[in-house]
Short mmCIF file of C-alpha atoms in Angstrom, two decimals:
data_model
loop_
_atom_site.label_atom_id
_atom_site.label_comp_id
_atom_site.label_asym_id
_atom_site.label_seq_id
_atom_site.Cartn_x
_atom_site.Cartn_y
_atom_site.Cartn_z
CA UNK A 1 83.45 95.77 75.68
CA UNK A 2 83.33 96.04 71.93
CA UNK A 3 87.29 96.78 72.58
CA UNK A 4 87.48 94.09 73.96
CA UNK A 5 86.06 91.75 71.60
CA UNK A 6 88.31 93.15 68.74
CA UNK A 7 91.37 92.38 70.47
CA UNK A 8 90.52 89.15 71.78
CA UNK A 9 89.50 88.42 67.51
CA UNK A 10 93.07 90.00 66.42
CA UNK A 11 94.68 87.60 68.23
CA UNK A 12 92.64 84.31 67.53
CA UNK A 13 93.26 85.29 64.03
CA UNK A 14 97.02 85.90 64.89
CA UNK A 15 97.64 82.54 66.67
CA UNK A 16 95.56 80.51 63.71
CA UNK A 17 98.14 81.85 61.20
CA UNK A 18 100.74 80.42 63.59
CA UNK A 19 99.13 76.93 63.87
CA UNK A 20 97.73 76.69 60.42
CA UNK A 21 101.00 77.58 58.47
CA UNK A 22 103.50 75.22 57.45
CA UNK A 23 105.66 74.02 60.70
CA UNK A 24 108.57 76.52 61.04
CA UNK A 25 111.62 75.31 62.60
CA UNK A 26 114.24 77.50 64.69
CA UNK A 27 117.76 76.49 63.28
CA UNK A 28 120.84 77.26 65.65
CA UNK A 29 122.19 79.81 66.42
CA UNK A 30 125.54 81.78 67.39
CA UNK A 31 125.72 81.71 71.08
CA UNK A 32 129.62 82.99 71.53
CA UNK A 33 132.28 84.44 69.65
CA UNK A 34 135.74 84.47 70.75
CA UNK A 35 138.74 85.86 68.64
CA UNK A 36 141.68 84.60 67.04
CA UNK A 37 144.41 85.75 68.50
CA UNK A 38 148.24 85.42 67.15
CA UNK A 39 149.63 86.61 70.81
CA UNK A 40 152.87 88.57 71.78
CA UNK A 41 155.39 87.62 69.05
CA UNK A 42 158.76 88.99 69.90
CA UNK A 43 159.81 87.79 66.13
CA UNK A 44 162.82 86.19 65.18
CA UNK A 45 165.30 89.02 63.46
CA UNK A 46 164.83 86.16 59.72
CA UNK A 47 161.31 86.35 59.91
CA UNK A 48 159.15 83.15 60.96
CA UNK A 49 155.91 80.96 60.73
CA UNK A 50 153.53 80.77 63.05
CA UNK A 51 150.45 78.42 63.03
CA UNK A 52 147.33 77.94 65.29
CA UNK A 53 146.85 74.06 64.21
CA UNK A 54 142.99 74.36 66.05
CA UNK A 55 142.09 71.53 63.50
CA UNK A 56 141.02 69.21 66.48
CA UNK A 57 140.05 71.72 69.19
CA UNK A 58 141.20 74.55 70.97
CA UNK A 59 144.87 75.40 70.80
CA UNK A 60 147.68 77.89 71.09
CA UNK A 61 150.08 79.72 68.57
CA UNK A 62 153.16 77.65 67.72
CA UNK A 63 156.56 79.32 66.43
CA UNK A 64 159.36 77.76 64.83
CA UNK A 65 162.10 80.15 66.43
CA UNK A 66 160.54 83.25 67.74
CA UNK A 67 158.89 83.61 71.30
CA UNK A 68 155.24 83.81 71.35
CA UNK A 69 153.52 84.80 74.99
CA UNK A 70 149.58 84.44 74.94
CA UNK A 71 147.59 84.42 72.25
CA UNK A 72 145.17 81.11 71.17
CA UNK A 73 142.66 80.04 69.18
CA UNK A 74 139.09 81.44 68.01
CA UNK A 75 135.89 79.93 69.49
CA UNK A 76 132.49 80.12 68.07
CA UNK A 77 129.75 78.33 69.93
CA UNK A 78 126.81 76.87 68.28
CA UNK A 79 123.75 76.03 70.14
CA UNK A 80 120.31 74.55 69.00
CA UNK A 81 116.76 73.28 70.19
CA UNK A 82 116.48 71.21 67.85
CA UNK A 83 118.89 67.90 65.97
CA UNK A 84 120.88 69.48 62.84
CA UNK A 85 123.62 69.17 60.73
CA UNK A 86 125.98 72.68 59.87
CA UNK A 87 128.12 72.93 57.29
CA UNK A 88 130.92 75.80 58.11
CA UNK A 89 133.03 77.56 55.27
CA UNK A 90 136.22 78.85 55.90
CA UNK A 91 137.74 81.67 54.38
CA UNK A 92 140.84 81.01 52.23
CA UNK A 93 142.76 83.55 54.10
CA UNK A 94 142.23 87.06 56.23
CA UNK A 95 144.39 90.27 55.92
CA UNK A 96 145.42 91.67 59.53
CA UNK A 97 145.93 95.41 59.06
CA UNK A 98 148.26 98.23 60.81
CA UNK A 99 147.39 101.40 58.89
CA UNK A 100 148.79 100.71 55.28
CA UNK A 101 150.70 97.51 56.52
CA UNK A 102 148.99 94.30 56.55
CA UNK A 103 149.99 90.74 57.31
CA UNK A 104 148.03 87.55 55.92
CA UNK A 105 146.30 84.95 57.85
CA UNK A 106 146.60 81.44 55.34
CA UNK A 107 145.31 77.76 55.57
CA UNK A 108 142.11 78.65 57.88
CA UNK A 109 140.05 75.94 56.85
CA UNK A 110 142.85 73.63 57.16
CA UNK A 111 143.27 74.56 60.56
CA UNK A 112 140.23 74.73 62.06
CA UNK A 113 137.88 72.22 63.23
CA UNK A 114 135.23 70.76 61.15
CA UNK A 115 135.77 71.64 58.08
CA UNK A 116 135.34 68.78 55.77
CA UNK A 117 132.79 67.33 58.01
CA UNK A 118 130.66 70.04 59.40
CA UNK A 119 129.20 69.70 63.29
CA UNK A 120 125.81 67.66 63.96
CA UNK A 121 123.99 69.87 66.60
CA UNK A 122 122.33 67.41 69.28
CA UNK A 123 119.12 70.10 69.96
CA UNK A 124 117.73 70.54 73.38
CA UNK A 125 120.22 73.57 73.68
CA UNK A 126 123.05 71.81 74.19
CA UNK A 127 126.03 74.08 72.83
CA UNK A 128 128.88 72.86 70.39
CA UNK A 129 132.23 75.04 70.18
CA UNK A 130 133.99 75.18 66.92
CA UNK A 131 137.65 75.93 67.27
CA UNK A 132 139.22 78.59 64.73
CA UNK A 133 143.33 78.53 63.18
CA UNK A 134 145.43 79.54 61.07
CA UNK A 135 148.74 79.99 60.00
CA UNK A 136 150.62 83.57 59.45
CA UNK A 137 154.00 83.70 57.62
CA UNK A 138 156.09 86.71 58.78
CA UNK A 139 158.67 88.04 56.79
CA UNK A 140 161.72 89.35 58.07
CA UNK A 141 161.34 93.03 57.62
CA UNK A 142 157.52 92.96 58.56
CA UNK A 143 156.91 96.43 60.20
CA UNK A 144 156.43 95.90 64.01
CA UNK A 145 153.11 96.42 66.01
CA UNK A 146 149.26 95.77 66.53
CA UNK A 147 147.51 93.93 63.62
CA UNK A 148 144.05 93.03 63.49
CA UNK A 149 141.44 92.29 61.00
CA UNK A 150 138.18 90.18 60.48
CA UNK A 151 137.25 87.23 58.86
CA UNK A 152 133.33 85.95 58.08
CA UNK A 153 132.44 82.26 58.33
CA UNK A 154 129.51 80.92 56.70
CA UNK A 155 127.37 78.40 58.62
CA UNK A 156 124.91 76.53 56.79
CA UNK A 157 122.06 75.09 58.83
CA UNK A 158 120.22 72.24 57.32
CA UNK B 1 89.80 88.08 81.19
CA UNK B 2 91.59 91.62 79.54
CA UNK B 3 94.85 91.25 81.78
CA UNK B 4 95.04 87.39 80.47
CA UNK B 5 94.96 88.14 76.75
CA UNK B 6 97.51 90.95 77.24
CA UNK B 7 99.91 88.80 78.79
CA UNK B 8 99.77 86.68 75.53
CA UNK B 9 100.16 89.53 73.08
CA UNK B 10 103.36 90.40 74.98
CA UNK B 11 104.65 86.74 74.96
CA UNK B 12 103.88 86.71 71.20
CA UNK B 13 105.66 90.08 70.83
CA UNK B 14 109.40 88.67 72.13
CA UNK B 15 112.19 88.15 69.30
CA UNK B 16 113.18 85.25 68.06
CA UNK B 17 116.82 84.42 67.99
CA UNK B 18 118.14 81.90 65.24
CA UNK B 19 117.01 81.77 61.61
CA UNK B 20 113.30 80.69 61.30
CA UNK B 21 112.79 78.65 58.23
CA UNK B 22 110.90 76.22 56.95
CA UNK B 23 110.57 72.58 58.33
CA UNK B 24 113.00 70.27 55.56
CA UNK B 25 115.24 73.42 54.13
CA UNK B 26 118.43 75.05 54.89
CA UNK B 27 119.39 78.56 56.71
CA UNK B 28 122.40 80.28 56.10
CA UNK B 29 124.21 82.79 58.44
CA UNK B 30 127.77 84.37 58.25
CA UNK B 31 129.40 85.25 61.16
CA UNK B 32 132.36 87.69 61.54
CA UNK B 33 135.41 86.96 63.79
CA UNK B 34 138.54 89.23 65.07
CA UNK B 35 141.73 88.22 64.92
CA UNK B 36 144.32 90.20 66.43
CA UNK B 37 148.34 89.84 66.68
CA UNK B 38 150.94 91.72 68.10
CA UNK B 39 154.66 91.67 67.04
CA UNK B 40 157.39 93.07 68.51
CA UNK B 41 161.24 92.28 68.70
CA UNK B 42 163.75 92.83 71.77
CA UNK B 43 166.53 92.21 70.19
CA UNK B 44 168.82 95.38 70.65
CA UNK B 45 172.47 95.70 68.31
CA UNK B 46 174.71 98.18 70.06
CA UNK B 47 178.26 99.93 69.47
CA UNK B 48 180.04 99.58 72.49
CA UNK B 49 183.21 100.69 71.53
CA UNK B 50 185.28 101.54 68.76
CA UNK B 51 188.76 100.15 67.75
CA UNK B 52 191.65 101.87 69.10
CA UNK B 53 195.15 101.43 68.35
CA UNK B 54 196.35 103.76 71.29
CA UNK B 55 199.36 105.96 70.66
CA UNK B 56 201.96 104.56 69.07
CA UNK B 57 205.81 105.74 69.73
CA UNK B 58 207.41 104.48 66.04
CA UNK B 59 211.24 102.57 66.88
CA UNK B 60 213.13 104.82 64.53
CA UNK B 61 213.92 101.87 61.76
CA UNK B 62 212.01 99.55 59.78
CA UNK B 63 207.99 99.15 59.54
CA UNK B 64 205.89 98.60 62.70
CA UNK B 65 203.39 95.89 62.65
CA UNK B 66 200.62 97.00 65.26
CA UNK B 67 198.03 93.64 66.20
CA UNK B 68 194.51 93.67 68.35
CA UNK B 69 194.16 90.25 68.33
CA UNK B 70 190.22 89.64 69.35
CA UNK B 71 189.17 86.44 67.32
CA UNK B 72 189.50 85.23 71.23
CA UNK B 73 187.88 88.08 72.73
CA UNK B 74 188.92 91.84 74.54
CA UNK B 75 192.51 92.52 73.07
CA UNK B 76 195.14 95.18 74.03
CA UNK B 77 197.28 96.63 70.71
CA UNK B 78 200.64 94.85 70.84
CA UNK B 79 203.41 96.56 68.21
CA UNK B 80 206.39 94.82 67.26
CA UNK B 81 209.85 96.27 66.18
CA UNK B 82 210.20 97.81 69.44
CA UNK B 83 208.08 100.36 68.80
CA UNK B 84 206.04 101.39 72.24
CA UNK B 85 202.23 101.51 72.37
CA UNK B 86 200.39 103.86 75.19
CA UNK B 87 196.97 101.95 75.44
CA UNK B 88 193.89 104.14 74.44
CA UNK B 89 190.67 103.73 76.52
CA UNK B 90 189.84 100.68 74.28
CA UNK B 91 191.79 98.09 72.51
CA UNK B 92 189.48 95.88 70.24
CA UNK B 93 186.06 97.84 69.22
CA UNK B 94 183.04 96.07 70.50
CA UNK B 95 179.40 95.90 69.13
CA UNK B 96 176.55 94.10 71.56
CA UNK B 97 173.78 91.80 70.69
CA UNK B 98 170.99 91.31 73.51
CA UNK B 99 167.54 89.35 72.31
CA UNK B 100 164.92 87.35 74.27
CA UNK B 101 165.67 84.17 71.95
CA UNK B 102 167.97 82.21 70.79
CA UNK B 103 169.78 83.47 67.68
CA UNK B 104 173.01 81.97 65.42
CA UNK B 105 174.91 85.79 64.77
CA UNK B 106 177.03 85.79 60.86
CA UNK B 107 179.52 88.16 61.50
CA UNK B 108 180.99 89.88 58.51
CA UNK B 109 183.94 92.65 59.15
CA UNK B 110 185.59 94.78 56.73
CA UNK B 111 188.82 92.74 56.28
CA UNK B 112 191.02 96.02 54.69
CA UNK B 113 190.68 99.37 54.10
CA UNK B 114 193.06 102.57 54.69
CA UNK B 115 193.08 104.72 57.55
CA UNK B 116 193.97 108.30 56.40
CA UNK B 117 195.59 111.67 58.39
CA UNK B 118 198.46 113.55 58.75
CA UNK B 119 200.45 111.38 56.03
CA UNK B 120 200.60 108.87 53.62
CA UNK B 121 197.51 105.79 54.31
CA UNK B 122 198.40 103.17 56.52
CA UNK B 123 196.88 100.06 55.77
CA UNK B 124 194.66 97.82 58.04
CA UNK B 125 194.52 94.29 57.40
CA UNK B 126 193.49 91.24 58.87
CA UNK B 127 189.76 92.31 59.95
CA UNK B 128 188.40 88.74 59.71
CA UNK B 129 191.34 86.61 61.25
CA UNK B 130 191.46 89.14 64.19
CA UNK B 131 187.40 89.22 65.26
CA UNK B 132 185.23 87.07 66.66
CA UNK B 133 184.34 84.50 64.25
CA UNK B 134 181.50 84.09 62.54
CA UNK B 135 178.51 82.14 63.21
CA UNK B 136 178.26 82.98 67.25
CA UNK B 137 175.38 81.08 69.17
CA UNK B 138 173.36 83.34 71.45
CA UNK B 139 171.00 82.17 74.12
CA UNK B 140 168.30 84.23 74.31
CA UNK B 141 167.90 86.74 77.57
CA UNK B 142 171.87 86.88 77.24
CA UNK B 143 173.91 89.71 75.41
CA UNK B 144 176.54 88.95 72.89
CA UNK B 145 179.70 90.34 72.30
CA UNK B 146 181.33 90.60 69.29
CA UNK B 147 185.09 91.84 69.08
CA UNK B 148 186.83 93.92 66.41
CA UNK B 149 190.49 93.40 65.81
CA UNK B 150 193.20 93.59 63.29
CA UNK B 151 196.11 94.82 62.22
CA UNK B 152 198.19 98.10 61.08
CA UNK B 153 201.54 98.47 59.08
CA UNK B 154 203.16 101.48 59.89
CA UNK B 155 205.88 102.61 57.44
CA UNK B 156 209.05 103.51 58.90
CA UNK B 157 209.47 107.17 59.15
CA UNK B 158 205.52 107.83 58.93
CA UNK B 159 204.97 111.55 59.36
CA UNK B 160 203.10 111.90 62.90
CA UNK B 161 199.67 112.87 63.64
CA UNK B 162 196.18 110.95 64.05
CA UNK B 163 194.88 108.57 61.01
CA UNK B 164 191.44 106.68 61.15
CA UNK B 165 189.03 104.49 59.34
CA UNK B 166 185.81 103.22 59.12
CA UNK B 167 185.19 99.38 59.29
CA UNK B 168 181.52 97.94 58.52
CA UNK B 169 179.86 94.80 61.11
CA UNK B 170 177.23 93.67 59.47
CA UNK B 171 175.65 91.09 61.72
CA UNK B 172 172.87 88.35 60.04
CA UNK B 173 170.56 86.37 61.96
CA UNK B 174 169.81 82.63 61.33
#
């Protein structure tokens, strides 16, 4: 019984700390991440430009003169219970590496979406996706094969 | 009554996703991406052939002007002077250009040089004027072909045996 008592007191003292502290809020969170992705770039012999313009949503990798199969945008899906306002910072630019060769990813910010404005999160769970570009300049003797890297966004909850 | 106030220690328990903060400040979180890109080329430059002038049976006066004539495309070896040639395998040389898109091809071929053997050099002339021009539009999923011609001036009374040369093709891609 005694038992008893002293757990039933732990947590009346544990749920008054709850109640009596200053309101704490649950900001958004990251509910989905989906990768950039270039594609299959069978690359012009001169060496070409290819840009994800994502800037207003979801889109796929354009080429001037080389043939690009697959490939699309990034996705990142934020979701919150409650109304809020994130700011997202962009990277200048992310390095795509094949052992000691890498490749550069420019202009993200530029491509993607919301990033002048930020994103106003309605609450209530209701999800917002963020669409993620870029644009990669390939020179003309860029060493073929499988690049990849990874680039960190900053989301500022407020 | 003990079963009821275990439940709520376990509900109290559970992690919280998000960022908790503070009602009226800010939360920060980074959060990491992949990107990924593959790149490959199909595009494929091949020899086919090389440039053969065939056997050539001299007319026993005056120089012999041998021609492949390709600017237009496949070409035989035609000698003048009434000399006789016996066709090799090949005429013009050949060198193939296959790629999945579309290209513009700058053709650039060795325009003289000397082809050396059993006697004095004979001179080959005319690489330019006698091969498929410059600046060739591909469609890509096609192949290209790109003929090698010219011409040789053989010397009246040139000691017999076999004489070659190396040209250069050096192809650019715009």
């Amino acid at each position: 019984m005694l038992d008893c008592l002293n757990i039933r007191l732990q947590l009346a003292m544990l749920l008054t700390f709850l109640l009596f502290t200053s309101p704490s809020i649950l900001a958004g969170e990251v509910s989905q991440v989906t990768p950039v992705s270039i594609g299959t770039l069978d690359l012009h012999p001169a060496g070409d430009t290819i840009i994800i313009a994502a800037e207003n949503g979801p889109a796929s990798p354009l080429s001037t003169r080389s043939l690009v199969t697959g490939g699309g945008s990034g996705l990142i899906t934020l979701t919150s219970t409650v109304v809020e306002h994130v700011d997202i910072t962009y990277p200048e630019s992310a390095i795509l590496s094949k052992g000691a060769h890498t490749i550069t990813v420019i202009d993200i910010s530029s491509h993607s979406e919301y990033n002048a404005t930020g994103v106003d999160l309605p609450g209530g769970g209701v999800s917002v996706e963020v669409s993620i570009g870029g644009k990669i300049v390939l020179p003309r003797d860029v060493v073929y094969g499988s690049y990849s890297g990874t680039m960190s966004i900053q989301l500022n909850f407020s | 009554m003990i079963k009821s106030w275990k439940n709520s220690v376990y509900i109290a328990g559970i992690a919280l996703f998000g960022v908790i903060v503070a009602s009226g400040s800010t939360a920060m979180a980074d959060v990491d991406v992949d990107i990924n890109a593959e790149i490959t080329s199909t595009m494929v430059e091949t020899l086919g052939n090389d440039m053969d002038f065939g056997s050539i049976e001299l007319s026993p006066t005056g120089n012999t002007i041998v021609t492949i004539a390709a600017a237009g495309g496949i070409a035989p070896a035609v000698a003048d002077n009434g000399s006789v040639v016996t066709p090799g395998t090949f005429g013009s040389g050949l060198v193939t250009v296959a790629s999945a898109i579309d290209l513009t091809i700058g053709i650039a071929v060795t325009d003289t040089v000397n082809l050396s053997g059993a006697g004095a050099d004979i001179p080959f002339t005319g690489g330019i004027a006698n091969s498929t021009p410059t600046g060739l539009s591909h469609t890509g999923g096609d192949t290209s072909n790109i003929h090698v011609g010219g011409i040789i001036t053989i010397p009246g009374g040139q000691t017999p045996g076999v004489y070659s040369a190396t040209i250069t093709v050096v192809l650019t891609y715009t």
